[in-house]
């Protein structure tokens, strides 16, 4: 029986995470299984009120969060999301997935996440800056280069990170570059960070495709979400001569069976801020995205996209989880039964946090690496992580997701066990 107020019921992202933990528990050694409950409750969750003065002089209040799910392996790490649907249940799950992600990649971090329940598209640039600065000052006492290091996520970008760094630094009285990652390069950011998540999706996707003897050249690729992650993954698959047949973003869904010409699409988006209306493809219904004949499908937007019903309909051979938590546990089972390979979020989209780690290391050393060095180190770490997960899946006869959770939970819970429970 659980004594937690937030553990039971619902179909939210946190419940998805709990189901994933339950699936891995039977694979853990008995001494570690004793500690599994650690993962089912966030270490620390902060809810803050973020009042700001709007451009018209009125005052508006927004709800903000920072959740530190687990700090057993090091400082918290994870992005800040600005989205109108942000809520505690979601931020808890996103923080928990960061715990797993940093552990699978063996980065010396725990997992955290934050967010503000706001539609950033509806704010002016000045309002966005005020919101960011107030939110940062509200969470300043629990973040820091050795405590918890935010980064961009859905709805935030390097500029927002620059404001966060500046606000935190003002409070400290000196410049603290290492408090956030994903900053603009001239403010202590890292080369290669912006493209890192999409690059990781491509690297892990190609590696698993090779194991399945799926040729990337001429492979059909469909992508949901054309932001930082989806667009860079699309670019790299396109450069490998894959056919990008379908793209969905917040404006609609476009389809072209012989492949969308990406250079023309980027030029169009520059002008119209979305894919809808692009003349080099046909507009289809949003729901039809899930029926498209494709080899690779990349959910690169929000969680909870691949439902049971959609899992039955998918035509793809491979799902690359660019987004965090896009697949419900029951849908996972269906895809698995249908022989559709999932490269799970906790490895597939880990390129971003991996280069965030490099950024943090560079900030600490005040010594910066070349982009070639960064990409080279990123590729090596990701390839190794996929190899480890693949081997673990084969030896346990389980999915790549469960294997990733086995490797991660062994590292997290071993750290928890060795640190001991205070006061003992
Ligand atoms: N928001 C990204 C993620 O979900 C990056 C986090 C980071 O760089 O800390 O992995």
XYZ file of C-alpha atoms and ligand atoms in Angstrom:
434
model
C 0.000 0.000 0.000
C 1.379 3.354 -0.960
C 1.338 6.263 1.478
C 1.855 8.789 -1.310
C -0.766 11.323 -2.297
C 0.441 11.395 -5.898
C 1.152 7.723 -6.586
C -2.206 6.347 -7.585
C -4.647 6.656 -10.440
C -4.640 8.856 -13.458
C -3.027 8.385 -16.805
C -0.442 11.125 -16.600
C 3.258 11.092 -17.352
C 4.188 10.264 -13.750
C 2.001 7.133 -13.896
C 3.838 6.134 -17.081
C 7.135 6.482 -15.237
C 5.878 4.419 -12.267
C 4.792 1.647 -14.652
C 8.244 1.695 -16.239
C 9.879 1.319 -12.816
C 7.578 -1.611 -11.982
C 8.686 -3.304 -15.182
C 12.370 -3.059 -14.347
C 12.123 -4.095 -10.667
C 12.042 -7.889 -11.321
C 15.377 -7.645 -13.149
C 17.230 -5.977 -10.266
C 19.319 -7.866 -7.750
C 17.658 -8.288 -4.355
C 19.962 -5.882 -2.503
C 19.096 -3.115 -4.979
C 15.395 -3.988 -5.254
C 15.112 -2.851 -1.603
C 15.839 0.682 -2.778
C 13.432 0.850 -5.730
C 10.938 2.941 -3.754
C 13.501 5.764 -3.843
C 12.624 6.189 -7.507
C 8.891 6.356 -6.899
C 9.055 9.656 -5.057
C 10.839 12.847 -6.078
C 13.483 14.002 -3.626
C 12.304 17.618 -3.735
C 9.516 19.506 -5.528
C 9.105 23.259 -5.459
C 6.036 25.128 -6.713
C 6.429 28.868 -7.119
C 4.194 31.789 -7.992
C 5.664 33.877 -10.796
C 3.930 37.279 -10.941
C 4.990 39.610 -13.733
C 4.028 43.058 -14.924
C 2.748 42.737 -18.478
C 3.509 45.311 -21.170
C 0.044 46.866 -20.681
C 0.759 47.452 -16.967
C -1.471 44.638 -15.673
C -0.152 41.934 -13.314
C -0.372 38.278 -14.307
C 0.511 35.237 -12.218
C 2.057 32.074 -13.642
C 2.696 28.768 -11.934
C 6.312 27.525 -11.926
C 7.980 24.306 -10.811
C 11.387 22.783 -10.189
C 11.494 19.119 -9.275
C 14.682 17.311 -8.240
C 13.772 13.692 -8.679
C 17.004 12.027 -7.585
C 20.426 13.359 -6.591
C 22.170 10.096 -5.651
C 24.712 10.325 -8.486
C 25.352 14.069 -8.498
C 23.694 17.476 -8.959
C 20.247 17.657 -10.525
C 20.197 18.108 -14.300
C 17.338 18.815 -16.666
C 15.535 21.399 -18.724
C 12.975 24.127 -18.131
C 9.748 23.832 -20.106
C 7.456 26.750 -21.003
C 4.116 25.325 -22.130
C 0.466 26.025 -21.260
C -0.102 22.395 -20.137
C 2.846 22.172 -17.712
C 1.759 20.698 -14.363
C 3.376 19.004 -11.378
C 2.630 15.417 -12.464
C 4.333 16.073 -15.796
C 7.378 17.847 -14.348
C 7.867 14.991 -11.849
C 7.941 12.492 -14.701
C 10.239 14.617 -16.831
C 12.601 14.958 -13.852
C 12.511 11.198 -13.292
C 13.318 10.486 -16.944
C 16.362 12.759 -16.537
C 17.512 10.601 -13.595
C 17.359 7.534 -15.835
C 18.875 9.341 -18.832
C 21.942 10.723 -17.036
C 22.520 7.299 -15.464
C 22.294 5.374 -18.780
C 24.873 7.741 -20.273
C 26.862 7.476 -17.032
C 26.971 11.278 -16.643
C 27.747 12.382 -13.057
C 24.289 13.896 -12.490
C 20.943 13.152 -10.944
C 17.652 14.121 -12.578
C 15.607 17.321 -12.353
C 13.180 19.331 -14.439
C 11.339 22.607 -14.244
C 8.641 24.451 -16.034
C 6.255 27.347 -16.151
C 2.608 26.949 -17.128
C 2.599 29.593 -19.847
C 2.251 29.881 -23.612
C 5.512 31.664 -24.510
C 4.145 32.496 -27.972
C 1.642 34.804 -26.312
C 4.284 36.854 -24.470
C 6.337 39.719 -25.872
C 10.129 39.411 -25.699
C 10.200 41.732 -22.654
C 7.455 39.792 -20.864
C 9.330 36.552 -21.538
C 12.483 38.047 -20.054
C 10.633 39.283 -16.940
C 8.979 35.887 -16.499
C 12.331 34.110 -16.821
C 14.100 36.415 -14.373
C 11.359 36.189 -11.745
C 11.095 32.420 -12.105
C 14.892 32.097 -11.783
C 14.977 34.201 -8.638
C 12.150 32.084 -7.144
C 14.080 28.818 -7.672
C 17.576 30.325 -7.114
C 17.976 28.795 -3.648
C 17.785 25.232 -4.956
C 19.794 25.568 -8.199
C 23.546 26.089 -8.683
C 26.471 24.477 -10.512
C 26.912 21.918 -7.717
C 23.218 21.608 -6.844
C 20.992 21.543 -9.901
C 21.699 22.789 -13.422
C 18.767 23.777 -15.680
C 18.870 23.751 -19.496
C 16.487 24.395 -22.403
C 13.455 22.208 -23.107
C 10.184 22.693 -25.029
C 9.417 26.441 -25.288
C 12.789 27.676 -23.992
C 16.041 28.423 -25.830
C 19.606 29.760 -25.391
C 18.347 33.344 -24.834
C 16.208 32.188 -21.901
C 19.274 30.380 -20.488
C 21.311 33.587 -20.848
C 18.730 35.488 -18.742
C 18.689 32.686 -16.162
C 22.475 32.751 -15.892
C 22.502 36.543 -15.567
C 19.762 36.609 -12.909
C 21.398 33.888 -10.827
C 24.802 35.590 -11.197
C 23.367 38.936 -10.016
C 22.230 37.247 -6.821
C 25.674 35.715 -6.237
C 27.606 38.884 -7.077
C 29.784 37.256 -9.740
C 29.310 35.456 -13.054
C 28.345 31.812 -12.587
C 28.361 30.301 -16.055
C 27.968 26.711 -14.797
C 24.499 27.259 -13.260
C 22.704 26.527 -16.552
C 23.651 24.825 -19.813
C 22.415 25.464 -23.337
C 23.524 29.108 -23.051
C 24.513 31.246 -26.039
C 28.079 30.309 -27.049
C 29.543 33.740 -26.213
C 28.134 33.448 -22.641
C 29.916 30.200 -21.834
C 27.712 27.944 -23.928
C 29.086 24.981 -25.832
C 29.518 24.611 -29.547
C 27.284 21.831 -30.838
C 24.744 22.080 -27.968
C 21.798 23.357 -30.028
C 22.048 20.511 -32.527
C 23.078 17.835 -30.015
C 19.661 16.300 -29.253
C 18.741 15.893 -32.929
C 22.223 14.575 -33.630
C 21.822 11.963 -30.883
C 18.475 10.848 -32.328
C 20.188 10.341 -35.681
C 23.268 8.564 -34.259
C 21.273 6.152 -32.096
C 18.725 5.628 -34.900
C 21.412 4.722 -37.449
C 23.125 2.379 -35.041
C 19.957 0.439 -34.252
C 18.894 0.509 -37.932
C 22.177 -1.165 -38.825
C 21.511 -3.929 -36.316
C 18.100 -4.459 -37.943
C 19.657 -4.345 -41.441
C 17.466 -1.357 -42.247
C 19.125 0.817 -44.864
C 18.904 4.549 -44.045
C 19.364 5.502 -47.689
C 15.870 5.776 -49.185
C 14.276 4.887 -45.834
C 11.019 6.790 -45.272
C 11.064 9.003 -42.186
C 8.105 10.732 -40.471
C 8.607 13.338 -37.773
C 6.208 14.801 -35.226
C 7.576 18.113 -33.965
C 9.840 20.362 -35.990
C 11.563 22.320 -33.233
C 15.122 21.987 -32.076
C 15.065 18.177 -31.981
C 12.860 17.208 -34.932
C 14.366 19.639 -37.420
C 17.986 18.641 -36.746
C 17.158 14.920 -36.835
C 15.366 15.580 -40.152
C 18.410 17.433 -41.537
C 20.773 14.574 -40.739
C 18.494 11.847 -42.133
C 17.953 14.003 -45.223
C 21.728 14.360 -45.701
C 21.949 10.546 -45.554
C 19.481 10.399 -48.441
C 16.546 9.184 -46.390
C 13.141 10.432 -47.582
C 11.372 12.736 -45.135
C 7.794 11.823 -46.078
C 5.734 13.403 -43.304
C 6.183 16.257 -40.823
C 3.762 17.498 -38.181
C 4.177 20.678 -36.158
C 1.873 23.012 -34.197
C 0.460 24.399 -37.472
C -0.461 21.079 -39.156
C 0.783 17.966 -40.970
C 2.396 17.787 -44.410
C 3.052 14.712 -46.552
C 4.988 13.933 -49.713
C 5.492 10.256 -50.639
C 8.584 11.043 -52.694
C 10.224 13.064 -49.924
C 9.960 16.672 -48.706
C 12.684 19.029 -49.955
C 14.100 20.287 -46.646
C 15.996 23.364 -47.815
C 12.817 24.793 -49.328
C 10.879 23.848 -46.175
C 13.354 25.638 -43.881
C 13.075 28.779 -46.027
C 9.263 28.532 -45.847
C 9.257 28.094 -42.044
C 11.570 31.083 -41.665
C 8.835 33.190 -43.258
C 5.621 31.512 -42.022
C 6.702 30.003 -38.620
C 5.297 26.547 -39.390
C 4.952 23.766 -41.962
C 1.259 24.350 -42.849
C 0.801 25.744 -46.344
C 4.188 24.562 -47.657
C 3.661 24.044 -51.379
C 6.155 21.164 -51.731
C 3.849 18.746 -49.892
C 0.193 17.924 -49.412
C -1.620 18.903 -46.216
C -3.146 15.929 -44.390
C -5.228 15.570 -41.259
C -3.169 15.579 -38.025
C -4.471 12.164 -36.971
C -3.443 10.687 -40.374
C 0.193 11.205 -39.310
C -0.036 7.888 -37.440
C -1.197 5.957 -40.553
C 1.555 7.071 -42.925
C 3.582 4.326 -44.663
C 7.025 4.939 -43.191
C 10.112 3.039 -42.027
C 11.107 5.328 -39.169
C 8.783 7.455 -37.073
C 10.195 10.101 -34.757
C 7.886 11.552 -32.108
C 9.839 14.713 -31.220
C 7.202 16.840 -29.509
C 5.420 16.037 -26.247
C 4.772 12.987 -24.075
C 1.751 10.675 -24.343
C 1.515 10.569 -28.162
C 1.647 6.848 -28.941
C -1.530 5.501 -27.417
C -2.759 1.901 -27.660
C -4.988 2.802 -30.618
C -2.154 4.502 -32.494
C 0.283 1.667 -31.662
C -2.056 -0.723 -33.526
C -2.062 1.562 -36.562
C 1.640 2.489 -36.878
C 3.261 1.263 -40.085
C 6.868 2.007 -39.098
C 9.667 -0.512 -38.480
C 11.341 1.725 -35.904
C 10.279 4.418 -33.408
C 12.955 6.928 -32.398
C 11.795 8.701 -29.254
C 13.107 12.232 -29.732
C 10.505 13.453 -27.210
C 10.449 12.458 -23.558
C 7.802 9.863 -22.696
C 5.947 9.750 -26.028
C 4.793 6.119 -25.612
C 2.314 4.764 -23.042
C 3.430 1.495 -21.355
C 0.512 -0.491 -22.858
C 1.363 0.901 -26.298
C 4.959 -0.182 -25.710
C 3.733 -3.779 -25.356
C 1.753 -3.592 -28.589
C 4.673 -2.197 -30.569
C 6.865 -4.880 -29.090
C 4.403 -7.647 -30.051
C 4.194 -6.204 -33.550
C 7.996 -6.325 -33.875
C 8.362 -2.551 -34.106
C 11.681 -1.552 -32.535
C 11.611 1.382 -30.108
C 14.792 3.308 -29.383
C 13.685 4.689 -26.009
C 13.819 8.374 -25.068
C 16.348 7.847 -22.293
C 19.031 6.978 -24.858
C 17.556 8.325 -28.090
C 17.274 11.972 -26.978
C 20.204 11.943 -24.528
C 22.478 13.855 -26.919
C 21.278 17.176 -25.481
C 22.085 16.434 -21.877
C 25.371 14.827 -22.905
C 26.581 18.033 -24.542
C 25.123 19.910 -21.543
C 27.531 17.853 -19.455
C 30.377 18.883 -21.774
C 29.265 22.524 -21.427
C 29.288 22.281 -17.626
C 32.763 20.703 -17.686
C 34.038 23.436 -20.041
C 32.528 26.163 -17.810
C 34.196 24.648 -14.739
C 37.560 24.557 -16.498
C 37.025 27.848 -18.393
C 38.554 26.021 -21.326
C 36.503 25.452 -24.455
C 36.607 22.668 -27.009
C 36.122 22.734 -30.786
C 32.837 21.606 -32.322
C 34.600 18.643 -33.947
C 35.892 17.538 -30.536
C 32.435 17.867 -29.014
C 30.682 15.918 -31.763
C 33.337 13.252 -31.649
C 32.968 12.782 -27.872
C 29.173 12.877 -28.159
C 29.111 10.214 -30.869
C 31.431 7.954 -28.869
C 29.386 8.205 -25.653
C 26.096 7.594 -27.447
C 27.388 4.667 -29.491
C 28.739 3.074 -26.309
C 25.418 3.599 -24.500
C 23.464 1.968 -27.335
C 25.917 -0.958 -27.407
C 25.576 -1.454 -23.638
C 21.785 -1.277 -23.779
C 21.627 -3.628 -26.774
C 23.827 -6.217 -25.022
C 21.810 -5.928 -21.812
C 18.539 -6.383 -23.750
C 19.877 -9.499 -25.452
C 21.160 -11.079 -22.277
C 17.909 -10.408 -20.383
C 15.557 -11.062 -23.306
C 13.885 -7.688 -22.777
C 13.143 -4.505 -24.719
C 15.688 -1.729 -25.158
C 13.647 0.415 -22.751
C 13.744 -2.160 -19.981
C 17.447 -2.745 -20.645
C 18.156 0.994 -20.403
C 16.241 1.084 -17.104
C 18.167 -1.961 -15.810
C 21.535 -0.288 -16.491
C 20.378 3.062 -15.106
C 18.658 1.681 -11.989
C 21.682 -0.465 -11.146
C 23.860 2.665 -11.174
C 21.388 4.879 -9.296
C 20.430 2.366 -6.638
C 24.018 1.214 -6.113
C 24.924 4.853 -5.432
C 21.935 5.159 -3.075
C 22.913 1.990 -1.237
C 26.585 2.954 -0.895
C 25.726 6.436 0.363
C 23.376 4.897 2.928
C 20.200 6.266 4.433
C 20.802 9.277 6.695
C 20.767 9.258 9.734
C 21.353 5.493 9.527
N 15.671 19.196 -21.942
C 16.624 18.258 -22.464
C 16.216 16.842 -22.114
O 15.065 16.557 -21.909
C 18.044 18.604 -22.071
C 18.338 18.622 -20.598
C 19.728 19.140 -20.258
O 20.500 19.437 -21.157
O 20.003 19.219 -19.072
O 17.021 15.950 -22.130
